XYZ file of C-alpha atoms in Angstrom:
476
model
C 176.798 117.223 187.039
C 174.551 115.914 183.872
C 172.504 119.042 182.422
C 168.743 118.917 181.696
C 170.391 119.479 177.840
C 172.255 116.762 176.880
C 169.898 113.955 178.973
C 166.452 115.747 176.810
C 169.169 114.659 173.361
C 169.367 111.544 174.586
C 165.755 110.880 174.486
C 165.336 112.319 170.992
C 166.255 109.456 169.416
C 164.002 106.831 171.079
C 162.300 104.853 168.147
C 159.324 103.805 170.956
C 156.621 106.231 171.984
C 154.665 105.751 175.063
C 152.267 103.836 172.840
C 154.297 100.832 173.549
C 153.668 100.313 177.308
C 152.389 97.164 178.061
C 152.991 95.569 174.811
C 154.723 92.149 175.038
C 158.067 92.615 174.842
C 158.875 89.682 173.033
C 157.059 91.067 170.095
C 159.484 94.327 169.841
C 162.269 93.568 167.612
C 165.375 95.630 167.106
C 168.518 94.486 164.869
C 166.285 91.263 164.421
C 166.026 90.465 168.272
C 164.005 90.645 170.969
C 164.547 93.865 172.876
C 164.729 92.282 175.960
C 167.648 89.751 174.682
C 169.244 92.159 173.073
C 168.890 94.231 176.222
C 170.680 91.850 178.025
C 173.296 91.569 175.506
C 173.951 95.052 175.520
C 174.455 95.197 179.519
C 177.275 91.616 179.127
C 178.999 93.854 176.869
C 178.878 97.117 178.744
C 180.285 95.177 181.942
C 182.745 93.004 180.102
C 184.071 95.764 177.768
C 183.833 99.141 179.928
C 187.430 100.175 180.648
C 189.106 97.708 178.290
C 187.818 97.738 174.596
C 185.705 100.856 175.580
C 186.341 104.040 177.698
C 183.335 105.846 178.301
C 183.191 109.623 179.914
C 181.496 110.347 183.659
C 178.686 111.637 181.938
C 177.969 108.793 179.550
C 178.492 106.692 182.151
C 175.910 108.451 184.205
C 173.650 108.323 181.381
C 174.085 104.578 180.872
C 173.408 103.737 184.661
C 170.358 105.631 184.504
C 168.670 103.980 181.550
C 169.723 100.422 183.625
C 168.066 101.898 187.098
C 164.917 103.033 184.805
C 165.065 99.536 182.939
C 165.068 97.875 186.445
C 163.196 100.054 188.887
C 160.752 101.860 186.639
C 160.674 106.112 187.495
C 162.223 107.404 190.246
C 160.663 107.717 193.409
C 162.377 109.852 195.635
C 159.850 108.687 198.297
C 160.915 105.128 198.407
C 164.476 105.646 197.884
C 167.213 105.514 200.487
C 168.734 108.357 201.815
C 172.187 109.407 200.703
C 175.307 110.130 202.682
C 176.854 113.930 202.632
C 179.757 112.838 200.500
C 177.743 110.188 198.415
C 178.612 112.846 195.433
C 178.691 109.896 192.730
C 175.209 108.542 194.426
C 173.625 111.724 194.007
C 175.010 112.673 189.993
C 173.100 108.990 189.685
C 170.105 109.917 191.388
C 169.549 113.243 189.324
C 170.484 111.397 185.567
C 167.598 108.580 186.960
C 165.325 111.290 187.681
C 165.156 113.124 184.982
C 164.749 110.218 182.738
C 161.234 111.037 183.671
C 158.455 108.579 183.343
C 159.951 106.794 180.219
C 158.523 102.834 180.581
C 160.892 100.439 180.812
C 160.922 99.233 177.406
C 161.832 102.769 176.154
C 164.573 103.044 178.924
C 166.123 99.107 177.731
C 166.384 101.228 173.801
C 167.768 104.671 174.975
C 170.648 102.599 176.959
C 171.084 99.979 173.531
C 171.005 103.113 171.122
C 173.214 104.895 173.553
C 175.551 102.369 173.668
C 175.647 101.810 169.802
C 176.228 105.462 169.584
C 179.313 105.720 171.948
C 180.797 102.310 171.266
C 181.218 101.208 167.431
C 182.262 97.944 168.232
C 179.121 96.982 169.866
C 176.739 96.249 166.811
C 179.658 93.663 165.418
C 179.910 91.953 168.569
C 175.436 91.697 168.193
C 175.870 90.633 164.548
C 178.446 88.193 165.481
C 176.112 86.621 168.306
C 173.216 86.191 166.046
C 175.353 84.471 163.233
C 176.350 82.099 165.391
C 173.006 81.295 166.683
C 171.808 81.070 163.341
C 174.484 79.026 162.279
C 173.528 76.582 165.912
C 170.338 76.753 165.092
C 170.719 75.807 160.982
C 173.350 73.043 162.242
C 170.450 71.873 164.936
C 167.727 71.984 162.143
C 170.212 69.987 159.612
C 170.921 67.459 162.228
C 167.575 66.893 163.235
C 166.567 66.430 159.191
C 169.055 63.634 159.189
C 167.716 62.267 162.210
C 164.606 62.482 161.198
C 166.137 60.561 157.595
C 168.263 58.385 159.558
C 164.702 57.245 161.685
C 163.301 56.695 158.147
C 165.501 54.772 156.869
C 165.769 52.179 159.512
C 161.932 52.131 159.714
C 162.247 50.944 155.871
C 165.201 48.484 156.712
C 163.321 46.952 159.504
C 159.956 46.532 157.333
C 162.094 44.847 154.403
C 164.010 42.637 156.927
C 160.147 42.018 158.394
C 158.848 41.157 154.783
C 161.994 39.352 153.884
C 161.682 37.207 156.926
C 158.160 36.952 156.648
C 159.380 35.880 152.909
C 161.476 33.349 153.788
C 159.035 31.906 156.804
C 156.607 31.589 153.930
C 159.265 29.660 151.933
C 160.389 27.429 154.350
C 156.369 26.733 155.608
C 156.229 25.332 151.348
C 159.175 23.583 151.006
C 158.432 21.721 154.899
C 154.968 20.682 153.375
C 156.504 19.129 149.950
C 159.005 17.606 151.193
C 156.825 16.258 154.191
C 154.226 14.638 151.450
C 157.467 13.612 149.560
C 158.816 12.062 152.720
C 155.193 10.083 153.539
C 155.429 8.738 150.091
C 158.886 7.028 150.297
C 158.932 6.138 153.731
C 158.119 2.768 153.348
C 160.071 1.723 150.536
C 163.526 3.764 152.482
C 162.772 1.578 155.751
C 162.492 -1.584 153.581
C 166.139 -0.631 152.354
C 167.606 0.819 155.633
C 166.449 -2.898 157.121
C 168.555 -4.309 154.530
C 171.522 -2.553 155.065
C 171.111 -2.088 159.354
C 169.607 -5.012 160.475
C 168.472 -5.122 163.877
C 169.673 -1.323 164.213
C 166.565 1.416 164.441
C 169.607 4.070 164.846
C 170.917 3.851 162.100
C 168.319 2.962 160.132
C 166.570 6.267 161.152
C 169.622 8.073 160.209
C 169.707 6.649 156.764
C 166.116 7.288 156.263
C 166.504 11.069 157.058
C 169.778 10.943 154.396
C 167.730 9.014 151.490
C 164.553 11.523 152.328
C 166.892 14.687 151.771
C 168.653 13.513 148.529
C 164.849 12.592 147.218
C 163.690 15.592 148.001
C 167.195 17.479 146.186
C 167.070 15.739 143.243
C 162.968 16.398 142.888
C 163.483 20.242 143.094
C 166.661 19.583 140.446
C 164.532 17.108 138.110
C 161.138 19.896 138.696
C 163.666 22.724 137.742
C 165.011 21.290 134.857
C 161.493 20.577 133.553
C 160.236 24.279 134.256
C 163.905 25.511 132.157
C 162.912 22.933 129.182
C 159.010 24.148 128.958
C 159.608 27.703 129.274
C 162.283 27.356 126.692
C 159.633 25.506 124.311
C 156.999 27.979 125.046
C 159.471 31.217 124.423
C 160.462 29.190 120.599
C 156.376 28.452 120.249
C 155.661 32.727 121.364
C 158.432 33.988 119.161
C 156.507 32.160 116.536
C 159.099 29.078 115.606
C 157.579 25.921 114.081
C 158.866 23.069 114.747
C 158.063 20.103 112.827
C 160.046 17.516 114.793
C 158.024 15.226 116.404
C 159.635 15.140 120.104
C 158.836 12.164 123.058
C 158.275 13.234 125.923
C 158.219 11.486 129.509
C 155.359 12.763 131.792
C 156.205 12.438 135.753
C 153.333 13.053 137.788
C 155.421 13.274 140.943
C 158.544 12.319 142.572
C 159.079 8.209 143.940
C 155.862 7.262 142.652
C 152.575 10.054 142.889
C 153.623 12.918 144.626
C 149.644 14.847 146.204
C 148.563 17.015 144.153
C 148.014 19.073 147.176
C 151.577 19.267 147.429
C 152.552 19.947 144.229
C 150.276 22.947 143.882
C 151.334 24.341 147.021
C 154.694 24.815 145.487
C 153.393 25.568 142.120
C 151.855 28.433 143.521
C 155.115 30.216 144.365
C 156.353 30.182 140.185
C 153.793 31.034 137.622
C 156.310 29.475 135.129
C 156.129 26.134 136.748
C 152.166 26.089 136.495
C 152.234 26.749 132.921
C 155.167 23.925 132.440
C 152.884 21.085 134.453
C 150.057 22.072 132.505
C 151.816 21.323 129.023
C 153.153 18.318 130.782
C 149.786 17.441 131.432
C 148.687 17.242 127.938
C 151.079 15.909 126.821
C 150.749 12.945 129.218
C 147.346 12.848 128.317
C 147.871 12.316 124.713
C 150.808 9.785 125.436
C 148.567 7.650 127.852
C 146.443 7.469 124.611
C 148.699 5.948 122.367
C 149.956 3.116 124.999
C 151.000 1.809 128.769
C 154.615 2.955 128.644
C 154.447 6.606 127.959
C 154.533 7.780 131.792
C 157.494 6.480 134.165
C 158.443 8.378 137.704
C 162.043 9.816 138.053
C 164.255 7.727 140.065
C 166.193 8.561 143.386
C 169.838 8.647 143.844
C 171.930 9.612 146.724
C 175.380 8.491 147.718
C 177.439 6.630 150.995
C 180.537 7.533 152.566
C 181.623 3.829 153.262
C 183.226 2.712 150.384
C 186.153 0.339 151.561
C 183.239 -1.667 153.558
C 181.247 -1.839 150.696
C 183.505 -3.550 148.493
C 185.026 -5.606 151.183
C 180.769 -7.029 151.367
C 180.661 -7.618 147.771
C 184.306 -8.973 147.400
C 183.673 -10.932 150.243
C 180.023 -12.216 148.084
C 176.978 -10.308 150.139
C 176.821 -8.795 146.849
C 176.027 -9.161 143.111
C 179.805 -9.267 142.020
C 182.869 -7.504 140.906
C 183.366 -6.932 136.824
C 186.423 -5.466 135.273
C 184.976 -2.733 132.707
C 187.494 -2.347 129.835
C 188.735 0.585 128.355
C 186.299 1.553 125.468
C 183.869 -1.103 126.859
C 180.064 -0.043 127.983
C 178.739 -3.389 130.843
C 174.828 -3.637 130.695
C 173.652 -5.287 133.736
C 169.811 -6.094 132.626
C 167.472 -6.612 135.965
C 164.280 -8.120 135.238
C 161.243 -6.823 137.007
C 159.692 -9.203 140.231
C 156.393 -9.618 140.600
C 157.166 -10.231 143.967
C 158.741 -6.705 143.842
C 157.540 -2.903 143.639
C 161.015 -1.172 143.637
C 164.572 -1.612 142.468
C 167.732 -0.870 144.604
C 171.227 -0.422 143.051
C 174.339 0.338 144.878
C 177.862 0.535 142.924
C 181.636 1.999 143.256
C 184.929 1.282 141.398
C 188.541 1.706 142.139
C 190.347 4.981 141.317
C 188.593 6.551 138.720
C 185.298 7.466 137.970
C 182.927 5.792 135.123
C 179.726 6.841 133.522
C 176.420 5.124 134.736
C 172.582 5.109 133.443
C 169.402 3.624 133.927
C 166.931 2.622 130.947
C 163.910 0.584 131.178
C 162.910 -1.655 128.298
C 158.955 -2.013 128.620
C 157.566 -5.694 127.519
C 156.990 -9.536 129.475
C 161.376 -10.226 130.866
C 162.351 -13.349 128.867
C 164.122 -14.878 131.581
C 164.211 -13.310 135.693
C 167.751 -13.798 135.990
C 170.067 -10.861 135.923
C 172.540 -10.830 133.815
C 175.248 -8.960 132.477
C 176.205 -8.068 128.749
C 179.142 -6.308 127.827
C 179.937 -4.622 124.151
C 182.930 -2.744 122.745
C 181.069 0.332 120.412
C 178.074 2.604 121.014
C 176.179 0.751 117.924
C 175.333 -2.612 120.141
C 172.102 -3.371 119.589
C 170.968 -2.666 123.032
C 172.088 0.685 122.927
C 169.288 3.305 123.803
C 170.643 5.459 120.327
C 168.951 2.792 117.696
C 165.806 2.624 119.675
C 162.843 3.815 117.369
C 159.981 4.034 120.172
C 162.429 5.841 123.080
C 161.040 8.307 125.141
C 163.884 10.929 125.817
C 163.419 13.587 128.610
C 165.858 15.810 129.244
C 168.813 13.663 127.961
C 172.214 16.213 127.405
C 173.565 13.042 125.865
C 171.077 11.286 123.344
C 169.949 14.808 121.771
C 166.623 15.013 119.800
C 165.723 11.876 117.120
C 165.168 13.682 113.927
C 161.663 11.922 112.507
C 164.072 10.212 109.482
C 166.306 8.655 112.027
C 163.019 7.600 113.620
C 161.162 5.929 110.554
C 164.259 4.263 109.200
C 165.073 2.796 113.023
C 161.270 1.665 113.351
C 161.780 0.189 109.789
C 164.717 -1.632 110.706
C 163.538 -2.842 114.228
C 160.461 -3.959 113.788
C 159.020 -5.067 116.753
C 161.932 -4.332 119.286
C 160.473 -3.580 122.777
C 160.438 0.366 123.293
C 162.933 1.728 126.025
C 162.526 4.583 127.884
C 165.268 6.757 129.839
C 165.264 7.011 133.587
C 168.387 7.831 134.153
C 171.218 9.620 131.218
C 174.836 8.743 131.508
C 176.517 10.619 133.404
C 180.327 10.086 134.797
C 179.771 9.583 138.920
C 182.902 9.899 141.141
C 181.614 6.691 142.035
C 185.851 5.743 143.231
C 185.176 8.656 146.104
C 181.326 7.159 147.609
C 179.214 5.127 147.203
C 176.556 5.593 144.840
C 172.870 4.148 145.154
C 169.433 4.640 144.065
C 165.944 3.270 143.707
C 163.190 3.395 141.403
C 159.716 2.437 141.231
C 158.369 -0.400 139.061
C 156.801 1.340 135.912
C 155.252 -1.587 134.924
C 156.283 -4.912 133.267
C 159.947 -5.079 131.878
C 163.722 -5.534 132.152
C 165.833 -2.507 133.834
C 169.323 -1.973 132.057
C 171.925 -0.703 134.474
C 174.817 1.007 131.900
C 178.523 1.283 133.100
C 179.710 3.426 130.637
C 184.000 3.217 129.645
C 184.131 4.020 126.476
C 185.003 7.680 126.906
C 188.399 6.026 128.530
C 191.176 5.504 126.049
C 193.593 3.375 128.227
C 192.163 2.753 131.442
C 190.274 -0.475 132.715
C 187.851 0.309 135.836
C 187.228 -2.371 138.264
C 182.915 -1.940 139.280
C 181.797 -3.149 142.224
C 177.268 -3.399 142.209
C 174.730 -5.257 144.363
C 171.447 -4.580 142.853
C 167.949 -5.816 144.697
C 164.139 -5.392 145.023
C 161.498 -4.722 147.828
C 157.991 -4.918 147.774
């Protein structure tokens, strides 16, 4: 039997007063829980523990059973209760420890059975502290993971926008360069079907097919020629910022445009994407202004080149005389083939290969009335020929890695010497072409009134001869 003694010591140490009732209990902490989880805690571990980690006397026992029946039930009453059997002795002990609990709420009966717990059983505040580390350490490991979610989301939200803008970047890009290259394309059409009818009679096919190839090397070698220019003019205006003066007078050829006049629509469209380009056409500009002054011959288009995979058929056509001819180019030996301008004409064609080895080739255009329409071909053995573009007083150099810069002294002493030599201007530098691998071709608009000079360059070979094969031809 439990005396009235020990059960009124049990209730001495409830921390809640009767001023709690009806509070919420998941606003009353204890150990940093809420009393009702830590209620429940407390009951696991009684019923897991009881008789194995912990043995507990009949009267704790009693006690603890009591504070559960009070936790559940509320107060005793005897009224509603069931009756007990004559040898029920453990039922009865039960009954009197629940009734003199008294009229302790709930909430005070869930602390007198934690405290008394705590008090019989040491190892029952680890066991709590061990259960809220690990929830902490859940809930700091659910909190991290949900920060790198919440990163993770962030990050491919920025990924996705730059692939967006980078798309939208490169749609924007592609919408420019379809718009240049379609007003390149209308410019040259007519003068690529005149040649694809020469070289596919009676064949749209193929003629369609070559059209397409000559359009996309035009439009290649315009972004190369407009890149070059933009490299050369922000070079000059870096030298002119940094304060360098340079006295040497420099010619300069002005293109307005790619195969002729490229729109001006066009070519602003695409200036707008590079600032540097804008300011490089406008000093172009000028300085075509100021050349157009001084004469006729100061502004000549860039010419087209492109190459063809069919090189055994095109020398079997000119071996076999569809063409201009064969020449055996000596070692040491630059072959001028000079093609006068047509006034039945508005564009040259040239087409030429060689056997085995590769040879330097040029175009230069020497402005003035053609003495004779015939083409013909002129062969010397040194670079100090007379027709070489080096002694020419009135050249117009652009963007020649070969010729270099004419120092003004060079200049006067040439123009001395001269005289009245017709001026030549540079359309194409020499350049070796791997012309005994395809095919090379190109075009190039009339600039006006003169003789073209095709240059097969082998003097850079000490001991080998190269065989040329050329057609050359006009269209209107």
């Amino acid at each position: 039997m439990i005396g009235g003694d020990n059960l009124e010591l049990s209730f001495k140490d409830l921390s809640l007063d009767a001023g709690t009732v009806g509070e919420d209990s998941s606003k009353i902490l204890k150990w940093n829980l809420p009393l009702k989880e830590l209620y429940k805690l407390a009951c696991s571990f009684y019923k897991e523990k009881s008789g194995k980690a912990i043995h507990l006397s009949y009267e704790d026992n009693l006690k603890l059973v009591a504070f559960t029946q009070q936790a559940a039930h509320g107060p005793l009453d005897l009224s509603k209760a069931p009756p007990l059997g004559m040898f029920d002795v453990i039922g009865k002990d039960r009954r009197i420890a629940w009734q003199q609990l008294g009229t302790i709420t709930k909430l005070q009966a869930m602390e007198g059975f934690i405290d008394l717990l705590d008090r019989l059983c040491p190892l029952f505040k680890p066991y709590v502290e061990a259960i809220k580390k690990d929830r902490e350490e859940k809930a700091r490991r659910a909190e991290q993971e949900e920060i790198q979610r919440t990163e993770a989301l962030a990050a491919e939200r920025e990924r996705q926008e730059e692939l967006a803008r980078l798309e939208s970047e490169k749609n924007r890009e592609e919408l420019h360069r379809r718009q240049l290259q379609d007003a390149l394309n209308q410019q040259t059409y007519h003068q690529f079907k005149e040649y694809a009818e020469i070289q596919f009679p009676g064949n749209p096919e193929q003629q369609a097919v070559l059209i397409r190839q000559l359009q996309n090397e035009h439009y290649h070698q315009y972004m190369q020629q407009l890149q070059a220019q933009v490299a050369t003019n922000l070079a000059r205006l870096k030298s002119l910022s940094d304060g360098e003066e340079d006295d040497t007078p420099t010619a300069v050829v002005c293109e307005n445009g790619a195969a002729g006049a490229i729109e001006p629509a066009a070519a602003n469209e695409f200036a707008n994407a590079n600032n540097a380009k804008e300011n490089s056409q406008f000093e172009f500009k000028e300085q075509c202004d100021s050349d157009n002054d001084s004469g006729d011959y100061a502004v000549i288009s860039p010419a087209n080149m492109w190459t063809k995979p069919d090189i055994k058929l095109f020398k079997q056509e000119v071996m076999a005389g569809k063409g201009d001819g064969v020449i055996r180019v000596n070692h040491g030996d630059t072959v001028t083939v000079k093609v006068p301008t047509h006034e039945g004409g508005s564009c040259l064609f040239w087409e030429f290969a060689t056997d085995s080895y590769d040879i330097g080739f040029g175009v230069y255009f020497e402005w003035g009335k053609p003495p004779t329409t015939e083409v013909s071909v002129h062969i010397s053995e040194s670079d100090e020929d007379d027709d070489t573009i080096e002694e020419d007083d009135e050249v117009i150099c652009a963007e020649d890695l070969e010729c270099g810069q004419v120092q003004s002294s060079q200049m006067s002493s040439a123009g001395s010497a001269l005289g009245s030599r017709n001026p030549i201007s540079i359309i194409i530098p020499i350049y070796r072409r791997e012309c005994h691998q395809e095919v090379y071709a190109g075009s190039h608009t009339y600039p006006g009134e003169g003789t073209y000079l095709l240059k097969f360059d082998n003097s850079y070979s000490l001991w080998r001869p190269k065989t040329l094969y050329y057609k050359v031809f006009y269209t209107r």
